[in-house]
Coordinates of N, CA, C and O in Angstrom, one line a residue:
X1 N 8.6 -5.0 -17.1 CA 7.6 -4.6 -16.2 C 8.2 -4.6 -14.7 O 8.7 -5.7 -14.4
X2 N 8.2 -3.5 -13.9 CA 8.5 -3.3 -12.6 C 7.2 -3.9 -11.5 O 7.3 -4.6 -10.5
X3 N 6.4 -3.5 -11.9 CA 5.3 -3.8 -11.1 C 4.3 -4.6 -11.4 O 4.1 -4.5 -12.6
X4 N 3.4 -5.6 -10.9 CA 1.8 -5.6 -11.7 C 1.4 -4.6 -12.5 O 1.6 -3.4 -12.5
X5 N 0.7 -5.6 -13.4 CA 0.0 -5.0 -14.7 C -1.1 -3.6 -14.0 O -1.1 -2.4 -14.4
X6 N -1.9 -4.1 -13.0 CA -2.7 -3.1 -12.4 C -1.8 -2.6 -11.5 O -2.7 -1.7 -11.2
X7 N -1.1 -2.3 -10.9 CA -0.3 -1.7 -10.2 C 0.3 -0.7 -10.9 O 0.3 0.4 -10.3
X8 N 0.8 -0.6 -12.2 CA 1.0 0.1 -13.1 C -0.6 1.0 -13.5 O -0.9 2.2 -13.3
X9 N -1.1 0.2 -13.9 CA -2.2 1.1 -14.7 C -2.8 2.0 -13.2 O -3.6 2.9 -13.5
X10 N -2.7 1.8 -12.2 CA -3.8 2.2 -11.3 C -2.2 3.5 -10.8 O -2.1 4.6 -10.1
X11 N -2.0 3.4 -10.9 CA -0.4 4.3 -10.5 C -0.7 5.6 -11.8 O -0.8 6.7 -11.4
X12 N -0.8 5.3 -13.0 CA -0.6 5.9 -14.2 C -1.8 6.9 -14.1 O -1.7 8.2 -14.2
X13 N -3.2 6.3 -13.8 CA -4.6 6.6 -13.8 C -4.5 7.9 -12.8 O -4.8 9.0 -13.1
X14 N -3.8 7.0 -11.2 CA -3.9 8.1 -10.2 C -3.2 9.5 -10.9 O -3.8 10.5 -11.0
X15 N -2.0 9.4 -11.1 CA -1.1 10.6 -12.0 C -2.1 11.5 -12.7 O -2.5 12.6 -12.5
X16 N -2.3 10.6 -13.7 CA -3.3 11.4 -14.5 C -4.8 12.2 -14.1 O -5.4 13.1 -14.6
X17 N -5.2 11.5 -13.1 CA -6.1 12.2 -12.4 C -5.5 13.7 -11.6 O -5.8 14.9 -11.7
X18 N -4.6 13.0 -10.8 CA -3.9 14.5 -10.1 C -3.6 15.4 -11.0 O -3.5 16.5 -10.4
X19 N -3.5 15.5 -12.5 CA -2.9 16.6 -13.6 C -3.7 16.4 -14.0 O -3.4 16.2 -15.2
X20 N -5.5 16.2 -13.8 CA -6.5 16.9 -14.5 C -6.8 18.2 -13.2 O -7.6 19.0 -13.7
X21 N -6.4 18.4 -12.0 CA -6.7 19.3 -11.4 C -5.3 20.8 -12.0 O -4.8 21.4 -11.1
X22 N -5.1 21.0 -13.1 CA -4.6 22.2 -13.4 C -4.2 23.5 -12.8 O -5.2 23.8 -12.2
X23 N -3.6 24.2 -12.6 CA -3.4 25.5 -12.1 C -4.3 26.3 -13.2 O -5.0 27.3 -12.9
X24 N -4.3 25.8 -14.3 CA -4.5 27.2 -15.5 C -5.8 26.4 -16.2 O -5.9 27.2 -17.1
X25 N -6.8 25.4 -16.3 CA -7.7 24.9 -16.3 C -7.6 23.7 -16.0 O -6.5 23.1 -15.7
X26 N -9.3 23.2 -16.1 CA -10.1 22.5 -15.3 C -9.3 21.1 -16.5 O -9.0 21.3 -17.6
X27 N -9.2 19.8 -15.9 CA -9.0 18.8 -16.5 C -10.1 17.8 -16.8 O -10.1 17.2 -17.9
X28 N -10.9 17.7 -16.0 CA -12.0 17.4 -15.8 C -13.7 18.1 -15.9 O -14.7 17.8 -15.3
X29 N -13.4 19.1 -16.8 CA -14.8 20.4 -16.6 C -16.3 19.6 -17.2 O -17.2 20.3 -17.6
X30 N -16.3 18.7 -17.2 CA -17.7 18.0 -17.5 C -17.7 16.3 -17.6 O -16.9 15.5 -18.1
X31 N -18.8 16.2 -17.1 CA -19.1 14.9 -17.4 C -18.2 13.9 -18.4 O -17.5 12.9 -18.1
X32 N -18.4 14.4 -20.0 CA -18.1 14.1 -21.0 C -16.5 13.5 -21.3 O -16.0 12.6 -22.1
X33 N -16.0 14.5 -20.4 CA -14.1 14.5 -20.4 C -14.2 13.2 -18.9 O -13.5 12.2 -18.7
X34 N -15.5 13.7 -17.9 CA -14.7 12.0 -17.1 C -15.2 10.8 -17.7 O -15.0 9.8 -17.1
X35 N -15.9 10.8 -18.8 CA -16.1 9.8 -19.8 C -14.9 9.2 -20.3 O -14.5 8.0 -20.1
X36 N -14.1 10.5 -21.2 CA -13.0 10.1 -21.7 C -12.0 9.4 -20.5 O -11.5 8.3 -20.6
X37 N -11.9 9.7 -20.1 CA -10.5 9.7 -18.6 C -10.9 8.0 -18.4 O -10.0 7.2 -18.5
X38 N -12.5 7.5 -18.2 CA -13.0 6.1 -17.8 C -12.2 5.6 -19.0 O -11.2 4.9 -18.8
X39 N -12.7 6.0 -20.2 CA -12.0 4.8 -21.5 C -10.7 4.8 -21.4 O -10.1 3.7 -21.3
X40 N -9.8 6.1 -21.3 CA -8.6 6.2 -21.6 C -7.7 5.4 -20.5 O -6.6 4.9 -20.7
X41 N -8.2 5.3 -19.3 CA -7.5 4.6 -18.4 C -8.5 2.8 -18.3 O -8.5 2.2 -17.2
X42 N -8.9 2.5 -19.1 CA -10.1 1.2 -19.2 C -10.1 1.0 -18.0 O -9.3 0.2 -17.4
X43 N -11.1 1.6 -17.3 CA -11.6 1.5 -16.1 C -12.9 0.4 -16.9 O -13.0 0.4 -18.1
X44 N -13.8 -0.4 -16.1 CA -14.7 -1.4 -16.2 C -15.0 -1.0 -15.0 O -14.4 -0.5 -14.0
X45 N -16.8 -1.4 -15.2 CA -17.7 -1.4 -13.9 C -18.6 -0.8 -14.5 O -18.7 -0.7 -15.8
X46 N -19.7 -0.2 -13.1 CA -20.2 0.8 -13.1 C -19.5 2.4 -13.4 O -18.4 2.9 -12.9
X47 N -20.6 3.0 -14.3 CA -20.1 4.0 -14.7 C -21.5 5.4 -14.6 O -22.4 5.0 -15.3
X48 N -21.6 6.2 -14.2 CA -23.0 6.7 -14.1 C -23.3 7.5 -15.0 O -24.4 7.6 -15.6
X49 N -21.8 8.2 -15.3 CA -22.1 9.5 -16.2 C -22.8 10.4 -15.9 O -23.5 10.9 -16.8
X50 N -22.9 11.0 -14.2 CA -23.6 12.2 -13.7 C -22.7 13.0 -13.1 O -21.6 12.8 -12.6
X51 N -23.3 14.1 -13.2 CA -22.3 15.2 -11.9 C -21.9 14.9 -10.6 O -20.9 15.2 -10.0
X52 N -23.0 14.3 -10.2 CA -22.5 14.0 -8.9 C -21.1 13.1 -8.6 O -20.3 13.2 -7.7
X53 N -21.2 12.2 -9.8 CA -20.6 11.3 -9.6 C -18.7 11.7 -10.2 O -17.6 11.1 -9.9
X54 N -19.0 13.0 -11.1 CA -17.6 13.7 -11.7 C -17.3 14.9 -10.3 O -16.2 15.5 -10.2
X55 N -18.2 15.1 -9.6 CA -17.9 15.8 -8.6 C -17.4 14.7 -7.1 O -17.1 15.2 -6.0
X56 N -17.3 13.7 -7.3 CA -17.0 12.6 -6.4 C -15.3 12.4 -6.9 O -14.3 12.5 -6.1
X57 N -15.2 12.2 -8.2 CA -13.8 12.0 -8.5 C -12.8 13.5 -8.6 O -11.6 13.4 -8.5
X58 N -13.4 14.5 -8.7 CA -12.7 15.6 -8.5 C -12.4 16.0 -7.2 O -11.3 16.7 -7.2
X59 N -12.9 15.8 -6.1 CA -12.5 15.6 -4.8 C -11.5 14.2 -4.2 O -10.7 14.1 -3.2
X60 N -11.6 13.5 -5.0 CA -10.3 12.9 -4.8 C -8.6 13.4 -5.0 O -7.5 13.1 -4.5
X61 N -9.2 14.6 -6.3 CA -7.6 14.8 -6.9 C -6.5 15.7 -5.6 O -5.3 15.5 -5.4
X62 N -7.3 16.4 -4.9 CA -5.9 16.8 -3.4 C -5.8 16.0 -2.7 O -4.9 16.2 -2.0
X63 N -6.6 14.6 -2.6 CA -5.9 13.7 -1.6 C -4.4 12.4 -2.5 O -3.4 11.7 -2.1
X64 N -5.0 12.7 -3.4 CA -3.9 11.9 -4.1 C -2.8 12.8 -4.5 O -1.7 12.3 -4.6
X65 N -2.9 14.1 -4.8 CA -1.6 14.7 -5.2 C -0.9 14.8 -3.8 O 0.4 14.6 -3.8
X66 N -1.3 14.9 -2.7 CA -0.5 14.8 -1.2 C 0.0 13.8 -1.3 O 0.6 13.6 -0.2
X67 N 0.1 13.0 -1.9 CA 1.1 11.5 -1.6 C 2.4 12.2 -2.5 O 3.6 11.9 -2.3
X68 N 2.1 12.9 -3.3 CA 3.4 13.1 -4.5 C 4.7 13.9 -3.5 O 5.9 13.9 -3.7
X69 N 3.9 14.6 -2.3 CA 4.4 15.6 -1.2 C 5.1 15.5 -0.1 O 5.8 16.3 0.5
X70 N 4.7 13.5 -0.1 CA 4.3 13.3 1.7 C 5.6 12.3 1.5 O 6.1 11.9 0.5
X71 N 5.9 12.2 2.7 CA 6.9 11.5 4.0 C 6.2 10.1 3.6 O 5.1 10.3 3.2
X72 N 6.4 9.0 3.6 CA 6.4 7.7 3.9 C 5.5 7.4 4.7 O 4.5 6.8 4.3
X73 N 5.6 8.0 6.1 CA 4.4 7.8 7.3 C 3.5 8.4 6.7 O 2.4 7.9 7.1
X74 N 3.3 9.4 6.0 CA 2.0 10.0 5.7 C 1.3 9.5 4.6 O 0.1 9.8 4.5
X75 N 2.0 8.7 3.5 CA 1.3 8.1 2.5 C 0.6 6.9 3.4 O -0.6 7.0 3.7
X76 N 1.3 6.0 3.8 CA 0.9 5.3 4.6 C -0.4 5.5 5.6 O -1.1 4.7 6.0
X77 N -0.5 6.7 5.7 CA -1.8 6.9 6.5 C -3.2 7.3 5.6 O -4.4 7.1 5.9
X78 N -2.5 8.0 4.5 CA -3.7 8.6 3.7 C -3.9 6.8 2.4 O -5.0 6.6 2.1
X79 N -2.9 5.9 1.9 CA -3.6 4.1 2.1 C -4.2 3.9 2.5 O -5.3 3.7 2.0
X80 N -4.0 3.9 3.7 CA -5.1 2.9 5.2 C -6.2 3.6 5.0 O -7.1 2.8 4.7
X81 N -6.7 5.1 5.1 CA -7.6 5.6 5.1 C -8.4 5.5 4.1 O -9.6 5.3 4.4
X82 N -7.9 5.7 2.6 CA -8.5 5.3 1.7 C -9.4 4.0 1.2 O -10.3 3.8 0.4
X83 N -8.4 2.9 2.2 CA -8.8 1.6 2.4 C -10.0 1.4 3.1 O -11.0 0.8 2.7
X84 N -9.5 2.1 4.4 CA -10.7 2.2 5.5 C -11.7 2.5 5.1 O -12.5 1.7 5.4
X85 N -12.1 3.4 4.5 CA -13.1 4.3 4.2 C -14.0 3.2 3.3 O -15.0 2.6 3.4
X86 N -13.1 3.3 2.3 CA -13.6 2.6 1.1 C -14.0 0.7 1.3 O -14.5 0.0 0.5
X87 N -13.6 0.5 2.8 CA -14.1 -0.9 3.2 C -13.6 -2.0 2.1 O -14.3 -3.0 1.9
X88 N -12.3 -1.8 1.5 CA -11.7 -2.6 0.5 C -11.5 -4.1 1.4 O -11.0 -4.1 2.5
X89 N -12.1 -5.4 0.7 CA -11.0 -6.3 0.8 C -10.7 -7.1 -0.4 O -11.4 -7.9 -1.0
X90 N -9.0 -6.7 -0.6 CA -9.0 -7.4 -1.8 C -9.3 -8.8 -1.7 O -9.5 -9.6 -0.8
X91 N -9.4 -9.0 -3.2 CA -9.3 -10.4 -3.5 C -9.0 -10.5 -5.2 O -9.1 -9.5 -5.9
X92 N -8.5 -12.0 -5.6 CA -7.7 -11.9 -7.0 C -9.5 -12.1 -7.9 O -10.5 -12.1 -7.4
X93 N -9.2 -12.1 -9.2 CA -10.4 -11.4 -10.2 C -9.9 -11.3 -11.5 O -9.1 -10.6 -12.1
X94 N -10.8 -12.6 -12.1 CA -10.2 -11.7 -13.7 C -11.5 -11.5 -14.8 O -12.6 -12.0 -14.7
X95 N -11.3 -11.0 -15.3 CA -12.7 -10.4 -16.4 C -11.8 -9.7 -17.6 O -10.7 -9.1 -17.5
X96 N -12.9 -9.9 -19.1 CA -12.6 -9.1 -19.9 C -11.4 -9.4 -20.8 O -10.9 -8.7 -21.8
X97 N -11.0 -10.6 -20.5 CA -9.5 -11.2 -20.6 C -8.3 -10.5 -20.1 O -7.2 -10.4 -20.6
X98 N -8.7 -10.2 -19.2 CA -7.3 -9.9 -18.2 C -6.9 -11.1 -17.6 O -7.5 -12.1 -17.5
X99 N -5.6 -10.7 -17.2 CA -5.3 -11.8 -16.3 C -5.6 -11.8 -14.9 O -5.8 -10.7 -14.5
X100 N -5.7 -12.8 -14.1 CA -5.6 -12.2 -12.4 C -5.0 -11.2 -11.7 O -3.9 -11.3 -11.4
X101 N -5.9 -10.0 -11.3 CA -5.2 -9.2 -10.4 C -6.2 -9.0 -9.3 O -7.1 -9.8 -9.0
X102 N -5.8 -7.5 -8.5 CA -6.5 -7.6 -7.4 C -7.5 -6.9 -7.6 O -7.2 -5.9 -8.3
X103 N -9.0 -6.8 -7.2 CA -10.3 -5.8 -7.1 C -10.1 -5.7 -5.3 O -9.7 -6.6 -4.6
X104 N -10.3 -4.2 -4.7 CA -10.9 -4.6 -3.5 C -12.1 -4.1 -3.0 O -12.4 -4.1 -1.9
X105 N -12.8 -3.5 -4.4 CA -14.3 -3.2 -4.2 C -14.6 -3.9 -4.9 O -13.7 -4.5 -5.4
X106 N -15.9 -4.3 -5.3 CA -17.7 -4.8 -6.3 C -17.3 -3.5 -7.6 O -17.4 -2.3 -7.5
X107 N -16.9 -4.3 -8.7 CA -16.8 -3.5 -10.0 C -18.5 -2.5 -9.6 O -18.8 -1.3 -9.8
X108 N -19.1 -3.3 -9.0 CA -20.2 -1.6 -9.1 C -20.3 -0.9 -8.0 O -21.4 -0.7 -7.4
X109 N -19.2 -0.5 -7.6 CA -19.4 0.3 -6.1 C -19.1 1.6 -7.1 O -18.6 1.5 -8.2
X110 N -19.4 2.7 -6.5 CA -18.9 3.6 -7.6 C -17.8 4.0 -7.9 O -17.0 3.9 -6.9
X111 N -17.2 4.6 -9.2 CA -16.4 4.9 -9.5 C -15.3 5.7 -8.9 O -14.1 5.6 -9.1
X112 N -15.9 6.6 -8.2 CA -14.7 7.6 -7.4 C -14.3 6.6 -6.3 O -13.3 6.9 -5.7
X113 N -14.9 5.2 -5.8 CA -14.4 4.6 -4.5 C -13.5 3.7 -5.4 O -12.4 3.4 -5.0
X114 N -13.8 3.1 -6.7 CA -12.5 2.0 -7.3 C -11.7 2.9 -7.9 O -11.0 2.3 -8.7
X115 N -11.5 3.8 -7.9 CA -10.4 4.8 -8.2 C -9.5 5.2 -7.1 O -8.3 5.7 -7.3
X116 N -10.1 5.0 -5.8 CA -9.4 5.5 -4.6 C -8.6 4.2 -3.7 O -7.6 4.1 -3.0
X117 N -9.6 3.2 -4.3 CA -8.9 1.6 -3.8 C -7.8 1.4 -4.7 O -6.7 1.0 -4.3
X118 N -8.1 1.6 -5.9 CA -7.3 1.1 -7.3 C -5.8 1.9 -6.9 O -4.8 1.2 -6.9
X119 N -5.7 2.8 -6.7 CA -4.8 4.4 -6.1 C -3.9 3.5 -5.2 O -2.8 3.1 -5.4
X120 N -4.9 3.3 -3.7 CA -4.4 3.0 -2.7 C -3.7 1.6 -2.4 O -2.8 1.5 -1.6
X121 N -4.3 0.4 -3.2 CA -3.5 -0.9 -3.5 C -2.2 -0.6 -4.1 O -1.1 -1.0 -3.7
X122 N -2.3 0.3 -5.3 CA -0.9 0.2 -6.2 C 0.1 0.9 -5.1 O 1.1 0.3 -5.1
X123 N 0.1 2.0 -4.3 CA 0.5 2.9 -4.0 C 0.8 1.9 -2.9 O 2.0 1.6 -3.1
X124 N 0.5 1.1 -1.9 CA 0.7 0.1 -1.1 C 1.7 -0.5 -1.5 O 2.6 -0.6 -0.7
X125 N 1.9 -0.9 -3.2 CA 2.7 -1.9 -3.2 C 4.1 -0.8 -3.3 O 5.1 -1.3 -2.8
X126 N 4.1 0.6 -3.8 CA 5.2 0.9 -4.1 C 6.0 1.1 -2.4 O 7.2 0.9 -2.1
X127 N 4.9 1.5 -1.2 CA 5.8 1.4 -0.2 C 6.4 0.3 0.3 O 7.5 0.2 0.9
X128 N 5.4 -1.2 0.1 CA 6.4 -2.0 0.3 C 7.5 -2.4 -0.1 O 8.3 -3.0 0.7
X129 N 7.7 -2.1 -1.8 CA 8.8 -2.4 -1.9 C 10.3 -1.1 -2.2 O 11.4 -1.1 -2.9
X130 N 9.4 -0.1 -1.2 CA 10.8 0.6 -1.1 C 10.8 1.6 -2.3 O 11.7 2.3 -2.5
X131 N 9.6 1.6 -3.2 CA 10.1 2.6 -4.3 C 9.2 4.0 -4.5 O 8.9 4.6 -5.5
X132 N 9.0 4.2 -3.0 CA 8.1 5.6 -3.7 C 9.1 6.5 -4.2 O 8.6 7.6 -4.5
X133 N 10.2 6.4 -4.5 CA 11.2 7.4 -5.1 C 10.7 7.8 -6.4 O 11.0 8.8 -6.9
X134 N 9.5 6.5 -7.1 CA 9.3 6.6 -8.1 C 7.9 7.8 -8.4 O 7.5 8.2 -9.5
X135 N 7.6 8.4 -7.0 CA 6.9 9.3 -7.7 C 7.2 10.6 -7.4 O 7.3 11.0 -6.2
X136 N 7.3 11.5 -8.9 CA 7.8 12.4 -8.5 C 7.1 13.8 -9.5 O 6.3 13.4 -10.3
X137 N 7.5 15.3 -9.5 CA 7.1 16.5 -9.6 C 7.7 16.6 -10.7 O 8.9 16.1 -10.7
X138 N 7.3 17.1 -11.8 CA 7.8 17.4 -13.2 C 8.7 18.3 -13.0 O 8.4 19.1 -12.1
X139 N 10.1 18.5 -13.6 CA 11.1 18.8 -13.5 C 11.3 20.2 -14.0 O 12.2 21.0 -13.8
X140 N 10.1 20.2 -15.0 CA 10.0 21.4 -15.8 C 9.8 22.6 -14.6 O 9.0 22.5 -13.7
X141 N 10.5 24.0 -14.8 CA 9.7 25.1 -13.9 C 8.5 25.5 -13.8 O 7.9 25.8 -12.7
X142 N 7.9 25.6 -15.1 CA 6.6 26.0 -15.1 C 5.3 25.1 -15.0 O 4.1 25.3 -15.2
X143 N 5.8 24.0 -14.5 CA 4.6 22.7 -14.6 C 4.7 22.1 -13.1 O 5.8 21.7 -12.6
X144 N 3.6 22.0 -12.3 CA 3.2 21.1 -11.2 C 3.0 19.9 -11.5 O 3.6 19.7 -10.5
X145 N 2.7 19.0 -11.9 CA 2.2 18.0 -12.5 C 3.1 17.1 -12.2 O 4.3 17.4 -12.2
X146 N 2.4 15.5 -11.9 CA 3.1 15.0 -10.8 C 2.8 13.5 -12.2 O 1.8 13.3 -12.9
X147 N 4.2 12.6 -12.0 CA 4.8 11.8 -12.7 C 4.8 10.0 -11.6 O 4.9 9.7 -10.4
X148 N 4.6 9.4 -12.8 CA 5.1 8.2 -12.2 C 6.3 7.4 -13.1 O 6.1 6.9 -14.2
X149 N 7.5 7.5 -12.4 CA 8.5 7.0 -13.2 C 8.7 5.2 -13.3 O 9.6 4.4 -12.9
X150 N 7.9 5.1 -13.8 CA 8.5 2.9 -14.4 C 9.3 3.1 -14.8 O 9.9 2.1 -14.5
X151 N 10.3 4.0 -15.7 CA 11.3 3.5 -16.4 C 12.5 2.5 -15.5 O 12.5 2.7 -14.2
X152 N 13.5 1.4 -16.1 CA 14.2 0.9 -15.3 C 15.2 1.3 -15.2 O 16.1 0.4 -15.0
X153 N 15.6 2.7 -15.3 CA 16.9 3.2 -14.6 C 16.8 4.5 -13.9 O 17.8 5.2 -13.6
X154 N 15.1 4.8 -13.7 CA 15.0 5.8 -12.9 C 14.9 7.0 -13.7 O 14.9 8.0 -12.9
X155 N 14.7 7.1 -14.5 CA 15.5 8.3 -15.8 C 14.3 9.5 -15.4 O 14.6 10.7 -15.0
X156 N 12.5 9.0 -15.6 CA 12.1 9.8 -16.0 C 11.9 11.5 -15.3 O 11.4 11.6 -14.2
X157 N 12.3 12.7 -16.0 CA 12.1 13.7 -15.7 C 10.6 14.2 -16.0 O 10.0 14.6 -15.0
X158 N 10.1 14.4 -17.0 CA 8.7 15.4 -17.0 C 7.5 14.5 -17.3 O 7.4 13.3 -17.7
X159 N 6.5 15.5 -16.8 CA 5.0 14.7 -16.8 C 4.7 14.3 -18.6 O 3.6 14.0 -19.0
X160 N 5.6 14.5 -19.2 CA 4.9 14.4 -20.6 C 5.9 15.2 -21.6 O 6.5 16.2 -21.2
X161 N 6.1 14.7 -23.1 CA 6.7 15.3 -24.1 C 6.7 16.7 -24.4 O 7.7 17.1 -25.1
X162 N 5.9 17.6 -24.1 CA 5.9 18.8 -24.6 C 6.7 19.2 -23.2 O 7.8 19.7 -23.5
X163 N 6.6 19.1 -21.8 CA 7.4 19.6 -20.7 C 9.0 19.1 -21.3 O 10.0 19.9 -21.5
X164 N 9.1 18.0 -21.5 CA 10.7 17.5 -21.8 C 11.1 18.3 -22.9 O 12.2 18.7 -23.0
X165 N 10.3 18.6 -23.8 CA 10.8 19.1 -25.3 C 10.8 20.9 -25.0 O 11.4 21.5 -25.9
X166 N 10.3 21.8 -23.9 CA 10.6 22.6 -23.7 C 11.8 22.9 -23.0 O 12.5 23.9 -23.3
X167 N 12.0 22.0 -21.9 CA 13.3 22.1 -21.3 C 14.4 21.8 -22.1 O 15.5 22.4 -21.8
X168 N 14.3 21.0 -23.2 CA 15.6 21.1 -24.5 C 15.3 21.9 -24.9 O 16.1 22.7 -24.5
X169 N 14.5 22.5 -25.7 CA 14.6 24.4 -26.5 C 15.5 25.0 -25.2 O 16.7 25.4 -25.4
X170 N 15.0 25.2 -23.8 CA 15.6 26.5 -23.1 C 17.1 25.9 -23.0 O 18.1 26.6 -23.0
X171 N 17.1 24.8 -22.9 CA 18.7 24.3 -22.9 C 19.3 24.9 -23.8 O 20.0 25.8 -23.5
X172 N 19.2 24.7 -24.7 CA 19.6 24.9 -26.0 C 19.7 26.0 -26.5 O 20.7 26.3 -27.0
X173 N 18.7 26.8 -26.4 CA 19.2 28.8 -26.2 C 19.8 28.7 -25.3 O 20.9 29.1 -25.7
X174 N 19.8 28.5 -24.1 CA 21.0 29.2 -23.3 C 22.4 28.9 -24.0 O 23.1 29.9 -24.3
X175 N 22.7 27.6 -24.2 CA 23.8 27.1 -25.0 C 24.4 27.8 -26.1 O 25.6 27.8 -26.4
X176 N 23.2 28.6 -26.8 CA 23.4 28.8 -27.7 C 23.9 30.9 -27.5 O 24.6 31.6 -28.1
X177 N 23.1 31.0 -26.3 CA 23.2 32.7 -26.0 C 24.8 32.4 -25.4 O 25.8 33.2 -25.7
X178 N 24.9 31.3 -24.8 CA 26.2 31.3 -24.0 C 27.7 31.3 -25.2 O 28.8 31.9 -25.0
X179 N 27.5 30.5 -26.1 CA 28.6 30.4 -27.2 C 28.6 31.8 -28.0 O 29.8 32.1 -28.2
X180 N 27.8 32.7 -28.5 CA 27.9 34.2 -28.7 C 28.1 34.9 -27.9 O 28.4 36.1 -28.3
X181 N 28.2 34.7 -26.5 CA 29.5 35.9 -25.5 C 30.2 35.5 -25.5 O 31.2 36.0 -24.9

């Protein structure tokens, strides 16, 4: 483990939130799917399960994909802001059988504000310690979709198996067009 347990999962969550905003569909098109998205990233709390409330986390996804974009000083400012706004102060917390980490909202403040604290704590910790290198743009040509690399030697290239497993097919024909001339 490179990071905290939630420093990780709140890193992974934000990722995956930014690659429900798609070029070619919607990742989030109903209530239902930010249902799934709550379980699949085990978010706890308050949960409302309204529009309003899936139209609250969808307006998050351009402010977090600008971090995947930004300079150092400008992550740092869209943090603070997120903080600010969101009136975070952490404190350690454990529930559920987790171990101690940090909350810096009321598990019932709503969901799009512990998604943007949860974002902005983890993302905090990677500028302090020097590693936003770790977030980075899928490597693939045809995919936007923005990555968080934990591995511990830096390795990871694509948002996901089907982008990596296409970039070996085109490797591999070329290789292969190239050894028949």
């Amino acid at each position: 483990m490179l990071f905290a347990h939630d420093t990780e999962c709140a890193l992974i969550s934000a990722a995956a939130l930014v690659n429900t905003d798609g070029r070619d569909a919607e990742g989030l098109p109903d209530v239902a799917a930010l249902d799934e998205f709550f379980v699949a990233h085990t978010y706890t709390g308050r949960h409302e399960h309204t529009q309003a409330e899936l139209a609250a986390v969808r307006q998050l996804r351009p402010r977090l994909r600008r971090v995947w974009h930004a300079d150092t000083d400008e992550i740092v400012a869209i943090v603070n802001g997120l903080l600010r706004e969101n009136q975070a102060l952490p404190q350690l917390i454990t529930h559920d059988d987790e171990p101690y980490h940090f909350h810096a909202v009321p598990r019932d403040a709503p969901l799009a504000t512990r998604i943007a604290v949860e974002a902005a704590m983890a993302l905090a910790d990677l500028v302090r310690s020097e590693e936003l290198g770790r977030l980075r743009i899928c490597d693939h040509p045809d995919c936007d979709n923005v990555l968080v690399d934990l591995s511990k030697n830096r390795s990871r290239r694509f948002c996901d198996a089907t982008c990596g497993n296409r970039a070996a097919v085109t490797a591999y024909r070329a290789r292969k067009a190239a050894a028949r001339t």
